[in-house]
Amino acid sequence: PVTTVTDSSSLILDKTVPTLSAVTFTSSNPDPTRATVGDTLKVAFTAATEDLLAGNSKPVVTIGGRMATVSGTTARDWVATYVLTGYDAAASIGFTIVSAADLSGNPLASTSTATSGPSTVAFDNSAPTVSAATIVSNNADTTRAKLGDVISMVFTSSQVLVATPSVSIAGHPADSVTLTASTATTTTWTATHTLLATDPAGAIGFAILGGHDETGNELLETPYMHATSGPSVIIYDPAAPQLSMVTIVSTNADRTRATLGDTVSVTFTATEPLLLGSITVTIGGNAPSSLSGGPLTWVASYQYNTAATDAFAVDFSITATDLAGNALAPRHHGHHGPLDRRLRQGRPDPDSRLDRQQQ
C-alpha cells in the first residue's frame, strides 16, 4: 500500500469542537451593568485551544438582537461591540455568539452566557421626571410667606436619582436639598430656602434643574415647575402693612364730643388686607363692642355707658397683621380729643370740650 506522498503535502484530521475559555459582557457606562443611549456594549471572548477563523470568516455575534461589529486581536481573542441608540427598546439586553468555527470548520456551539460577570445589561433610555411636587411655607398660612419664613419644596422622581438634584426657589439656589424617602423605583427630596429681604415680593416659583438616575439619564429640567397638588406658588410679602387713613368720631351731635350713651368709632384703612383674627383695637382702653368691615377698611365702635368723674382725652390703639403675618406698626394714643364721660344730673359738664387733634 502507498503510505507516503511524493510532495510535502499533509492532512490533519481535526474533529475537536472549539470551546471558549472566557466570555464577558460589559457596558461603557460608569455602571458596567447598565447602559443608556450612546453607551457601547462589548462582548469579549477567547477560544480555548483553537483559532476561530475558518476560511477567514469572523465569528458572528448579536447584541440585543442586532448585529455587532466583530474584531480580533488574535485568531483566538475577539471583541464584539454595539452602540445603543434611541431606536433600541429599553430592556435587559443580552448577547449571542451565533456562529464561529475553527480552521478545520468545526463549529463553535452558540452561547449567550458569560463565563464571569453578568450575561445581560440593563438598558434604560428613559429620562427621569418629577412625578409629584408640593411647595409650602412655614407661615401660619402655608400659601403665604413673610421675611424669614422657610419655603419647603418636596418632590418625587419617577426613577431613583443617585445624584442630588439642583433646585431653585425664588430665583435662588435652594439652601439645602436632602433625600427624605426612597423606594426601589423612586426618590423623594426636600429643598428649602429661607426668604431674604432681597427676594422679590410676589409669587414664589421653583425649578428643578439637575440630577440623574442610576444609568446616568439626566432628570428632565423643569424651569417653570408647578406643584402637582396644593398651591402652585407661595405669595411672598416682605412689607409691613400701613394705615393710609385713621379717624375717630362720636355719634354725638358734635362729632368731636361724646357723653354717656354715645358711641365712639375708630375707622381705619390699610394699604393691604388685614387678617381679621389679628386685629386688636382699644378705644379709651376698652375693647370695642363691634368690629366690622374689611378687608381694607375697618370700623371699631365702643359705646360709653358708664359715667366718669372727669373729662378725659380718648386714646385708641390698633394692632394687626397682614395675611402673611407682617405686623402693623401700632397706632396708639391718638389724642383725638378729650371725651366727656362726666355727668351731672344726667347732663354733660358744660365746661368739657373736645379738641380733635391728628397725630
Tab-separated table of C-alpha atoms in Angstrom:
chain	number	residue	atom	x	y	z
A	1	PRO	CA	0.000	0.000	0.000
A	2	VAL	CA	1.026	3.572	-0.670
A	3	THR	CA	1.538	5.460	2.607
A	4	THR	CA	3.615	8.427	1.537
A	5	VAL	CA	3.196	11.462	-0.679
A	6	THR	CA	5.576	12.486	-3.401
A	7	ASP	CA	5.486	16.134	-2.242
A	8	SER	CA	5.381	17.953	1.078
A	9	SER	CA	1.604	17.921	1.418
A	10	SER	CA	-0.086	16.706	4.595
A	11	LEU	CA	-3.553	16.386	6.068
A	12	ILE	CA	-4.679	16.969	9.638
A	13	LEU	CA	-7.892	15.376	10.763
A	14	ASP	CA	-9.472	17.621	13.395
A	15	LYS	CA	-12.788	16.586	14.866
A	16	THR	CA	-12.488	18.586	18.107
A	17	VAL	CA	-15.281	21.095	18.635
A	18	PRO	CA	-13.826	24.515	19.648
A	19	THR	CA	-14.750	25.928	23.038
A	20	LEU	CA	-14.419	29.278	24.765
A	21	SER	CA	-12.265	29.771	27.806
A	22	ALA	CA	-13.551	33.224	28.693
A	23	VAL	CA	-16.648	35.299	27.834
A	24	THR	CA	-17.510	38.693	29.360
A	25	PHE	CA	-20.302	41.173	28.633
A	26	THR	CA	-19.965	44.788	29.768
A	27	SER	CA	-21.172	48.332	29.114
A	28	SER	CA	-19.133	51.519	28.737
A	29	ASN	CA	-21.485	53.137	31.258
A	30	PRO	CA	-19.913	54.113	34.628
A	31	ASP	CA	-22.001	51.221	35.924
A	32	PRO	CA	-20.940	48.389	33.578
A	33	THR	CA	-24.176	46.504	34.295
A	34	ARG	CA	-26.279	49.389	32.962
A	35	ALA	CA	-26.489	51.302	29.723
A	36	THR	CA	-28.223	54.235	28.102
A	37	VAL	CA	-28.298	55.732	24.624
A	38	GLY	CA	-24.763	56.206	23.302
A	39	ASP	CA	-23.173	53.573	25.532
A	40	THR	CA	-21.205	50.766	23.917
A	41	LEU	CA	-21.934	47.147	24.804
A	42	LYS	CA	-18.999	44.771	24.444
A	43	VAL	CA	-18.696	41.006	24.317
A	44	ALA	CA	-15.137	39.786	24.744
A	45	PHE	CA	-14.418	36.088	24.198
A	46	THR	CA	-11.376	33.858	23.904
A	47	ALA	CA	-11.112	30.452	22.253
A	48	ALA	CA	-9.687	27.756	24.493
A	49	THR	CA	-7.399	25.860	22.098
A	50	GLU	CA	-8.428	26.555	18.513
A	51	ASP	CA	-8.186	29.600	16.304
A	52	LEU	CA	-11.615	30.882	15.245
A	53	LEU	CA	-11.062	31.986	11.699
A	54	ALA	CA	-12.473	29.357	9.351
A	55	GLY	CA	-11.970	30.453	5.762
A	56	ASN	CA	-11.022	33.894	7.025
A	57	SER	CA	-14.585	34.276	8.297
A	58	LYS	CA	-15.026	36.166	11.559
A	59	PRO	CA	-17.368	34.971	14.278
A	60	VAL	CA	-20.937	36.289	14.109
A	61	VAL	CA	-22.288	37.949	17.247
A	62	THR	CA	-25.575	39.692	18.030
A	63	ILE	CA	-26.181	42.088	20.931
A	64	GLY	CA	-29.769	42.819	21.837
A	65	GLY	CA	-30.802	41.083	18.641
A	66	ARG	CA	-28.711	43.410	16.462
A	67	MET	CA	-25.590	42.522	14.537
A	68	ALA	CA	-22.444	43.517	16.397
A	69	THR	CA	-19.156	44.722	14.960
A	70	VAL	CA	-16.594	41.964	15.470
A	71	SER	CA	-12.821	42.354	15.521
A	72	GLY	CA	-9.995	40.156	16.734
A	73	THR	CA	-6.660	40.970	18.307
A	74	THR	CA	-5.609	37.385	17.557
A	75	ALA	CA	-7.394	34.455	15.959
A	76	ARG	CA	-8.383	33.348	19.435
A	77	ASP	CA	-9.202	36.717	21.101
A	78	TRP	CA	-12.301	38.520	19.820
A	79	VAL	CA	-14.366	41.563	20.706
A	80	ALA	CA	-17.914	42.297	19.513
A	81	THR	CA	-19.380	45.771	20.086
A	82	TYR	CA	-22.680	47.571	19.576
A	83	VAL	CA	-23.546	51.225	20.282
A	84	LEU	CA	-27.056	51.696	21.709
A	85	THR	CA	-29.414	54.142	20.006
A	86	GLY	CA	-32.791	55.633	20.755
A	87	TYR	CA	-34.346	53.032	18.475
A	88	ASP	CA	-33.381	50.235	20.839
A	89	ALA	CA	-36.075	49.174	23.269
A	90	ALA	CA	-35.445	49.577	26.963
A	91	ALA	CA	-34.926	46.106	28.306
A	92	SER	CA	-32.485	43.663	29.772
A	93	ILE	CA	-30.137	43.193	26.821
A	94	GLY	CA	-28.211	40.014	26.228
A	95	PHE	CA	-25.850	38.718	23.571
A	96	THR	CA	-25.391	35.637	21.424
A	97	ILE	CA	-22.230	34.351	19.830
A	98	VAL	CA	-24.151	32.997	16.883
A	99	SER	CA	-21.509	31.245	14.901
A	100	ALA	CA	-17.787	30.650	14.661
A	101	ALA	CA	-15.572	27.808	13.501
A	102	ASP	CA	-12.016	26.710	13.866
A	103	LEU	CA	-9.613	26.332	10.972
A	104	SER	CA	-10.976	22.865	10.247
A	105	GLY	CA	-14.523	24.127	10.090
A	106	ASN	CA	-15.629	22.621	13.359
A	107	PRO	CA	-18.445	24.896	14.547
A	108	LEU	CA	-18.431	26.626	17.899
A	109	ALA	CA	-21.551	25.935	19.924
A	110	SER	CA	-23.744	29.011	20.104
A	111	THR	CA	-23.658	30.674	23.515
A	112	SER	CA	-25.361	33.558	25.310
A	113	THR	CA	-23.764	33.090	28.700
A	114	ALA	CA	-20.782	34.899	30.161
A	115	THR	CA	-18.184	32.846	31.977
A	116	SER	CA	-17.786	35.652	34.514
A	117	GLY	CA	-19.894	38.673	35.343
A	118	PRO	CA	-23.434	39.335	34.132
A	119	SER	CA	-24.822	37.903	30.912
A	120	THR	CA	-27.208	40.837	30.465
A	121	VAL	CA	-27.032	44.619	30.739
A	122	ALA	CA	-29.969	46.789	31.855
A	123	PHE	CA	-30.720	49.280	29.071
A	124	ASP	CA	-32.603	52.388	30.283
A	125	ASN	CA	-33.204	55.128	27.747
A	126	SER	CA	-35.892	56.945	29.730
A	127	ALA	CA	-35.083	60.254	31.390
A	128	PRO	CA	-36.484	60.542	34.917
A	129	THR	CA	-39.184	63.120	35.543
A	130	VAL	CA	-40.806	64.759	38.553
A	131	SER	CA	-43.897	62.712	39.304
A	132	ALA	CA	-45.138	64.736	42.294
A	133	ALA	CA	-44.274	68.115	43.807
A	134	THR	CA	-45.575	70.348	46.578
A	135	ILE	CA	-44.441	73.706	47.911
A	136	VAL	CA	-45.371	75.125	51.308
A	137	SER	CA	-44.337	77.861	53.699
A	138	ASN	CA	-43.857	77.518	57.446
A	139	ASN	CA	-46.068	80.586	57.792
A	140	ALA	CA	-49.343	80.176	59.679
A	141	ASP	CA	-50.915	80.463	56.227
A	142	THR	CA	-48.871	77.921	54.278
A	143	THR	CA	-49.729	79.639	50.976
A	144	ARG	CA	-48.099	82.900	52.108
A	145	ALA	CA	-44.732	83.947	53.443
A	146	LYS	CA	-43.006	86.884	55.057
A	147	LEU	CA	-39.362	87.785	55.571
A	148	GLY	CA	-37.514	84.975	57.341
A	149	ASP	CA	-40.094	82.294	56.592
A	150	VAL	CA	-38.837	78.986	55.225
A	151	ILE	CA	-40.119	77.672	51.909
A	152	SER	CA	-40.052	73.890	51.569
A	153	MET	CA	-40.414	72.180	48.228
A	154	VAL	CA	-40.926	68.406	48.238
A	155	PHE	CA	-40.763	66.406	45.020
A	156	THR	CA	-40.628	62.778	43.950
A	157	SER	CA	-38.794	61.492	40.900
A	158	SER	CA	-40.191	58.834	38.584
A	159	GLN	CA	-36.921	56.906	38.900
A	160	VAL	CA	-34.232	56.617	41.544
A	161	LEU	CA	-31.915	59.621	41.431
A	162	VAL	CA	-28.368	58.918	42.552
A	163	ALA	CA	-27.145	62.498	42.179
A	164	THR	CA	-28.576	65.308	44.296
A	165	PRO	CA	-30.799	67.468	42.070
A	166	SER	CA	-30.199	71.190	41.651
A	167	VAL	CA	-33.204	73.183	42.866
A	168	SER	CA	-34.023	76.886	42.607
A	169	ILE	CA	-36.555	78.608	44.874
A	170	ALA	CA	-37.483	82.265	44.399
A	171	GLY	CA	-34.738	82.521	41.805
A	172	HIS	CA	-32.009	81.406	44.220
A	173	PRO	CA	-30.290	78.037	44.658
A	174	ALA	CA	-32.011	76.197	47.497
A	175	ASP	CA	-30.295	76.457	50.881
A	176	SER	CA	-30.449	72.675	51.164
A	177	VAL	CA	-31.590	69.671	49.138
A	178	THR	CA	-31.866	66.413	51.073
A	179	LEU	CA	-33.075	62.908	50.322
A	180	THR	CA	-36.054	62.281	52.587
A	181	ALA	CA	-37.501	58.999	51.252
A	182	SER	CA	-36.724	56.320	48.710
A	183	THR	CA	-38.144	53.136	47.256
A	184	ALA	CA	-36.795	50.626	44.770
A	185	THR	CA	-38.030	52.851	41.932
A	186	THR	CA	-38.377	56.419	43.261
A	187	THR	CA	-36.682	59.012	45.450
A	188	THR	CA	-38.246	61.904	47.341
A	189	TRP	CA	-36.314	65.100	48.013
A	190	THR	CA	-36.904	68.187	50.152
A	191	ALA	CA	-35.427	71.546	49.175
A	192	THR	CA	-35.632	74.586	51.462
A	193	HIS	CA	-34.981	78.312	51.219
A	194	THR	CA	-35.208	80.978	53.925
A	195	LEU	CA	-36.665	84.139	52.446
A	196	LEU	CA	-34.414	87.180	52.312
A	197	ALA	CA	-35.064	90.876	52.021
A	198	THR	CA	-33.518	90.717	48.552
A	199	ASP	CA	-36.028	88.120	47.344
A	200	PRO	CA	-38.661	89.697	45.094
A	201	ALA	CA	-42.143	90.088	46.515
A	202	GLY	CA	-44.962	88.204	44.861
A	203	ALA	CA	-45.405	84.650	43.674
A	204	ILE	CA	-42.522	82.347	44.580
A	205	GLY	CA	-41.779	79.863	41.858
A	206	PHE	CA	-39.430	76.907	41.929
A	207	ALA	CA	-37.440	74.918	39.419
A	208	ILE	CA	-35.624	71.591	39.344
A	209	LEU	CA	-32.570	71.886	37.149
A	210	GLY	CA	-30.460	68.764	37.529
A	211	GLY	CA	-29.968	65.237	38.778
A	212	HIS	CA	-29.649	61.847	37.092
A	213	ASP	CA	-30.738	58.261	37.580
A	214	GLU	CA	-28.648	55.155	38.188
A	215	THR	CA	-27.931	54.801	34.476
A	216	GLY	CA	-26.903	58.420	34.035
A	217	ASN	CA	-30.067	59.671	32.339
A	218	GLU	CA	-30.454	63.326	33.254
A	219	LEU	CA	-33.618	64.432	35.025
A	220	LEU	CA	-35.785	66.403	32.630
A	221	GLU	CA	-35.357	70.037	33.670
A	222	THR	CA	-38.445	71.852	34.880
A	223	PRO	CA	-37.527	75.551	34.757
A	224	TYR	CA	-41.122	76.617	35.463
A	225	MET	CA	-42.290	73.852	37.757
A	226	HIS	CA	-45.810	73.842	39.188
A	227	ALA	CA	-46.941	71.799	42.130
A	228	THR	CA	-48.946	68.684	41.350
A	229	SER	CA	-51.025	69.188	44.493
A	230	GLY	CA	-51.696	72.079	46.847
A	231	PRO	CA	-50.730	75.628	45.872
A	232	SER	CA	-48.562	76.051	42.796
A	233	VAL	CA	-46.862	79.098	44.271
A	234	ILE	CA	-46.381	80.846	47.589
A	235	ILE	CA	-47.100	84.571	47.846
A	236	TYR	CA	-44.168	86.395	49.420
A	237	ASP	CA	-44.953	89.668	51.208
A	238	PRO	CA	-41.940	91.163	52.992
A	239	ALA	CA	-43.515	94.571	53.731
A	240	ALA	CA	-45.395	95.587	56.861
A	241	PRO	CA	-48.899	96.939	56.218
A	242	GLN	CA	-49.536	100.656	56.639
A	243	LEU	CA	-52.612	102.653	57.579
A	244	SER	CA	-53.458	105.199	54.943
A	245	MET	CA	-56.361	106.745	56.889
A	246	VAL	CA	-57.455	106.771	60.552
A	247	THR	CA	-60.350	108.746	62.032
A	248	ILE	CA	-62.219	108.828	65.358
A	249	VAL	CA	-65.749	110.195	65.623
A	250	SER	CA	-68.683	110.134	68.021
A	251	THR	CA	-72.432	109.722	67.490
A	252	ASN	CA	-72.868	112.943	69.487
A	253	ALA	CA	-74.391	115.897	67.640
A	254	ASP	CA	-70.891	117.327	67.903
A	255	ARG	CA	-68.862	114.525	66.309
A	256	THR	CA	-65.828	115.678	68.277
A	257	ARG	CA	-67.626	115.224	71.623
A	258	ALA	CA	-69.184	112.316	73.424
A	259	THR	CA	-71.075	111.678	76.614
A	260	LEU	CA	-72.898	108.867	78.344
A	261	GLY	CA	-74.718	106.704	75.779
A	262	ASP	CA	-72.694	107.955	72.812
A	263	THR	CA	-70.759	105.550	70.590
A	264	VAL	CA	-67.204	106.318	69.565
A	265	SER	CA	-65.983	104.757	66.324
A	266	VAL	CA	-62.446	104.419	65.012
A	267	THR	CA	-62.292	103.924	61.247
A	268	PHE	CA	-59.039	102.897	59.630
A	269	THR	CA	-57.962	101.898	56.131
A	270	ALA	CA	-54.931	99.684	55.462
A	271	THR	CA	-52.773	99.565	52.364
A	272	GLU	CA	-53.369	95.822	52.090
A	273	PRO	CA	-55.869	93.335	53.522
A	274	LEU	CA	-55.589	92.661	57.250
A	275	LEU	CA	-56.145	89.301	58.888
A	276	LEU	CA	-59.409	89.546	60.818
A	277	GLY	CA	-58.283	87.402	63.732
A	278	SER	CA	-55.182	89.545	64.215
A	279	ILE	CA	-56.921	92.915	64.614
A	280	THR	CA	-56.974	94.322	68.137
A	281	VAL	CA	-58.443	97.773	68.809
A	282	THR	CA	-58.880	99.627	72.070
A	283	ILE	CA	-60.887	102.833	72.498
A	284	GLY	CA	-60.163	104.689	75.672
A	285	GLY	CA	-58.633	101.480	76.987
A	286	ASN	CA	-61.791	99.490	76.237
A	287	ALA	CA	-62.271	96.644	73.809
A	288	PRO	CA	-64.729	97.655	71.094
A	289	SER	CA	-68.230	96.265	71.190
A	290	SER	CA	-68.086	95.687	67.432
A	291	LEU	CA	-65.557	95.396	64.645
A	292	SER	CA	-66.781	95.359	61.065
A	293	GLY	CA	-65.646	95.950	57.524
A	294	GLY	CA	-62.609	94.619	55.721
A	295	PRO	CA	-60.537	93.601	54.043
A	296	LEU	CA	-59.026	97.125	53.758
A	297	THR	CA	-61.347	99.468	55.690
A	298	TRP	CA	-62.472	98.579	59.216
A	299	VAL	CA	-64.692	100.229	61.826
A	300	ALA	CA	-64.324	99.573	65.570
A	301	SER	CA	-67.011	101.016	67.880
A	302	TYR	CA	-67.490	101.357	71.628
A	303	GLN	CA	-70.488	102.796	73.489
A	304	TYR	CA	-69.852	104.678	76.717
A	305	ASN	CA	-72.384	103.561	79.287
A	306	THR	CA	-70.526	104.405	82.488
A	307	ALA	CA	-70.277	107.857	83.987
A	308	ALA	CA	-66.862	109.310	84.647
A	309	THR	CA	-65.832	111.820	87.254
A	310	ASP	CA	-63.598	113.846	84.946
A	311	ALA	CA	-63.327	114.679	81.286
A	312	PHE	CA	-60.506	112.882	79.556
A	313	ALA	CA	-58.882	112.503	76.168
A	314	VAL	CA	-59.930	109.339	74.360
A	315	ASP	CA	-56.931	107.433	73.128
A	316	PHE	CA	-57.056	104.446	70.852
A	317	SER	CA	-54.705	101.755	69.673
A	318	ILE	CA	-54.715	99.466	66.633
A	319	THR	CA	-52.616	96.371	66.166
A	320	ALA	CA	-52.947	93.850	63.333
A	321	THR	CA	-51.072	91.790	60.793
A	322	ASP	CA	-51.495	91.349	57.093
A	323	LEU	CA	-52.346	87.989	55.561
A	324	ALA	CA	-48.670	86.973	55.590
A	325	GLY	CA	-48.262	87.846	59.274
A	326	ASN	CA	-46.366	91.131	58.881
A	327	ALA	CA	-47.217	93.306	61.883
A	328	LEU	CA	-48.840	96.700	61.519
A	329	ALA	CA	-46.917	99.418	63.287
A	330	PRO	CA	-49.139	100.039	66.375
A	331	ARG	CA	-51.377	103.092	66.111
A	332	HIS	CA	-51.990	104.352	69.620
A	333	HIS	CA	-52.570	107.383	71.832
A	334	GLY	CA	-54.251	109.263	69.092
A	335	HIS	CA	-55.388	112.052	71.414
A	336	HIS	CA	-58.282	112.597	69.119
A	337	GLY	CA	-59.749	114.926	71.710
A	338	PRO	CA	-60.903	114.754	75.331
A	339	LEU	CA	-64.103	112.780	75.711
A	340	ASP	CA	-66.548	113.875	78.427
A	341	ARG	CA	-67.873	110.934	80.395
A	342	ARG	CA	-68.630	113.089	83.440
A	343	LEU	CA	-72.294	113.532	84.077
A	344	ARG	CA	-74.103	115.799	86.466
A	345	GLN	CA	-77.768	115.109	86.946
A	346	GLY	CA	-77.911	113.491	83.533
A	347	ARG	CA	-76.271	116.407	81.731
A	348	PRO	CA	-72.709	116.683	80.473
A	349	ASP	CA	-70.425	119.168	82.153
A	350	PRO	CA	-70.808	122.407	80.203
A	351	ASP	CA	-67.118	123.080	80.753
A	352	SER	CA	-65.959	119.919	78.963
A	353	ARG	CA	-64.776	120.298	75.400
A	354	LEU	CA	-63.027	118.089	72.865
A	355	ASP	CA	-60.279	119.296	70.593
A	356	ARG	CA	-59.796	116.850	67.687
A	357	GLN	CA	-56.096	116.625	67.053
A	358	GLN	CA	-54.449	114.407	64.499
A	359	GLN	CA	-51.219	112.704	65.329
